Amino acid sequence: MSKLADVARVIERAQRVLICGHVTPDGDSLGSTLALGLTLEQLGKTVTLAGPDPVPEIYKFLPGVERFVTGPPPDGKFDTFIVLDCSTPERLGEGYRDLLHRDMVTVNIDHHIGSADFGEYRYVDPHAAAVGEIVFDLFGLMGVKISPEAAICLYIAIITDTGSFQYDNTTPGTHRRVAKLLEIGIPATPANIRVYEEKPRAFLRLLGAALNTLSESPCGRVCWMTITRDIILNAGAEDEHAEGLVNYTRRIKGVEVGLLFRETAAGSYKISFRSKYFVDVNKLAAIFGGGGHLRAAGCVIQGDLNKIRKEVVAAAIRATGGNNH
Ligand code: 5GP
Ligand code: MN
């Protein structure tokens, strides 16, 4: 693994930079990408920000977001490819992971446990609550002043990946960095309102429909919800409105593992895993080919919903130390 200082030197030398986050981008992926992009541009570099999937509506207020190129990888000659918040090359998405084999310097900055070994320069810190924290430190090592625009992007990266400082990935260092961002004078409250308090009505309809599917294991330690294509369609919702819904599954007293089964396309299911105190959901998701963090992870499985649900719920119950009852 590279030192973050070496990554800083490589980035300083870059001229034409492509920066990408992961598929179905979240606040950390977008916020880190934008903060780095805006700052490198300020240093006179030519920057392209790209990804396969559209930017969710709730993040469209972020400075520079209109610069995102979505869809297939953009044409252009880049000397440096920076990958943020991707635990595997696959998380870059179709078409994008092939860019790792092009003739350019590749830099991988991530914070997932067991993050795959890829990229010529690779810096992974599983103790970082968000990639936004690492990008913040990178700016320090580069000696660049963080603009208010980049600061708000880093702030969103950190609050979304820590559940607004609720999750146990939150450290004193998280608060110290955020204190520095607040000192820059960012509009933190309006930003929180944009992300959490301006949902479309379809979001609440989807939440209602999802809550109607809430099921609990007899032991009470595992709880899950299911969102099919029909449910999304009937709610008049979009896939992006499912972000965060999984958290409702662990809100009940006694529940250790919460699961959300979401049909992404016919026969294809995205499963989100969350835990509260002790289950390592990174390991649990890994049984099904996924991964993530200790208390938040995900995977994608193809097949029959009932069969998938049965297997995943049974594995979750086992992980809580119970049997299937
Ligand atoms: P979410 O459930 O919010 O989509 O994702 C939670 C965490 O699990 C994130 O840190 C994300 O990186 C990881 N994750 C989500 N889906 C997948 C997946 O399909 N594969 C892997 N390896 N990780 C995932
Ligand atoms: Mn992240």
Tab-separated table of N, CA and C in Angstrom, residues 9-19 40 44-48 76-82 99 102-107 120-121:
chain	number	residue	atom	x	y	z
A	9	ARG	N	1.740	13.341	-3.795
A	9	ARG	CA	2.759	13.756	-4.779
A	9	ARG	C	2.346	13.363	-6.200
A	10	VAL	N	1.772	12.173	-6.340
A	10	VAL	CA	1.331	11.696	-7.662
A	10	VAL	C	0.230	12.606	-8.199
A	11	ILE	N	-0.698	12.952	-7.314
A	11	ILE	CA	-1.821	13.796	-7.735
A	11	ILE	C	-1.327	15.204	-8.091
A	12	GLU	N	-0.324	15.668	-7.368
A	12	GLU	CA	0.231	16.998	-7.683
A	12	GLU	C	0.829	17.027	-9.093
A	13	ARG	N	1.391	15.889	-9.497
A	13	ARG	CA	2.031	15.837	-10.825
A	13	ARG	C	1.017	15.683	-11.960
A	14	ALA	N	-0.185	15.238	-11.641
A	14	ALA	CA	-1.191	14.952	-12.675
A	14	ALA	C	-1.594	16.223	-13.413
A	15	GLN	N	-1.931	16.043	-14.682
A	15	GLN	CA	-2.361	17.190	-15.489
A	15	GLN	C	-3.802	17.041	-15.963
A	16	ARG	N	-4.053	15.870	-16.576
A	16	ARG	CA	-5.410	15.599	-17.092
A	16	ARG	C	-5.965	14.425	-16.295
A	17	VAL	N	-6.919	14.723	-15.444
A	17	VAL	CA	-7.335	13.756	-14.433
A	17	VAL	C	-8.780	13.305	-14.641
A	18	LEU	N	-8.985	11.993	-14.522
A	18	LEU	CA	-10.339	11.438	-14.516
A	18	LEU	C	-10.606	10.931	-13.101
A	19	ILE	N	-11.722	11.369	-12.500
A	19	ILE	CA	-12.053	10.938	-11.142
A	19	ILE	C	-13.409	10.243	-11.153
A	40	LEU	N	-8.647	20.141	-7.511
A	40	LEU	CA	-7.594	19.944	-8.525
A	40	LEU	C	-7.753	20.951	-9.659
A	44	GLY	N	-5.294	24.244	-11.382
A	44	GLY	CA	-4.977	24.391	-12.796
A	44	GLY	C	-4.986	23.100	-13.599
A	45	LYS	N	-5.475	22.023	-13.013
A	45	LYS	CA	-5.507	20.754	-13.740
A	45	LYS	C	-6.808	20.638	-14.533
A	46	THR	N	-6.779	19.833	-15.582
A	46	THR	CA	-7.993	19.562	-16.346
A	46	THR	C	-8.649	18.340	-15.715
A	47	VAL	N	-9.889	18.506	-15.282
A	47	VAL	CA	-10.540	17.449	-14.500
A	47	VAL	C	-11.824	16.986	-15.164
A	48	THR	N	-12.008	15.668	-15.219
A	48	THR	CA	-13.274	15.088	-15.675
A	48	THR	C	-13.810	14.216	-14.552
A	76	GLY	N	-11.389	10.821	-24.213
A	76	GLY	CA	-10.426	11.830	-23.763
A	76	GLY	C	-9.146	11.177	-23.331
A	77	LYS	N	-8.100	11.966	-23.364
A	77	LYS	CA	-6.795	11.464	-22.978
A	77	LYS	C	-6.527	11.948	-21.557
A	78	PHE	N	-6.384	10.981	-20.667
A	78	PHE	CA	-6.108	11.326	-19.265
A	78	PHE	C	-4.733	10.769	-18.894
A	79	ASP	N	-4.022	11.474	-18.032
A	79	ASP	CA	-2.751	10.890	-17.564
A	79	ASP	C	-2.920	10.211	-16.209
A	80	THR	N	-4.022	10.555	-15.499
A	80	THR	CA	-4.223	9.992	-14.155
A	80	THR	C	-5.691	9.638	-13.949
A	81	PHE	N	-5.916	8.445	-13.405
A	81	PHE	CA	-7.272	7.956	-13.139
A	81	PHE	C	-7.385	7.737	-11.632
A	82	ILE	N	-8.245	8.523	-10.987
A	82	ILE	CA	-8.400	8.399	-9.524
A	82	ILE	C	-9.744	7.745	-9.219
A	99	LEU	N	-10.946	0.830	-17.710
A	99	LEU	CA	-10.041	1.985	-17.757
A	99	LEU	C	-8.800	1.773	-16.899
A	102	ARG	N	-5.781	0.979	-18.980
A	102	ARG	CA	-5.278	1.941	-19.962
A	102	ARG	C	-3.930	2.499	-19.520
A	103	ASP	N	-3.314	3.201	-20.472
A	103	ASP	CA	-1.997	3.754	-20.206
A	103	ASP	C	-2.117	5.067	-19.422
A	104	MET	N	-2.403	4.966	-18.140
A	104	MET	CA	-2.400	6.144	-17.260
A	104	MET	C	-2.103	5.700	-15.837
A	105	VAL	N	-1.701	6.645	-15.021
A	105	VAL	CA	-1.421	6.337	-13.620
A	105	VAL	C	-2.766	6.092	-12.926
A	106	THR	N	-2.857	4.992	-12.162
A	106	THR	CA	-4.120	4.720	-11.470
A	106	THR	C	-3.935	4.880	-9.972
A	107	VAL	N	-4.875	5.575	-9.354
A	107	VAL	CA	-4.831	5.845	-7.912
A	107	VAL	C	-6.145	5.362	-7.304
A	120	GLU	N	-2.223	1.322	-9.236
A	120	GLU	CA	-0.768	1.441	-9.106
A	120	GLU	C	-0.429	2.083	-7.751
A	121	TYR	N	-1.161	3.121	-7.402
A	121	TYR	CA	-1.051	3.728	-6.078
A	121	TYR	C	-2.351	3.407	-5.356
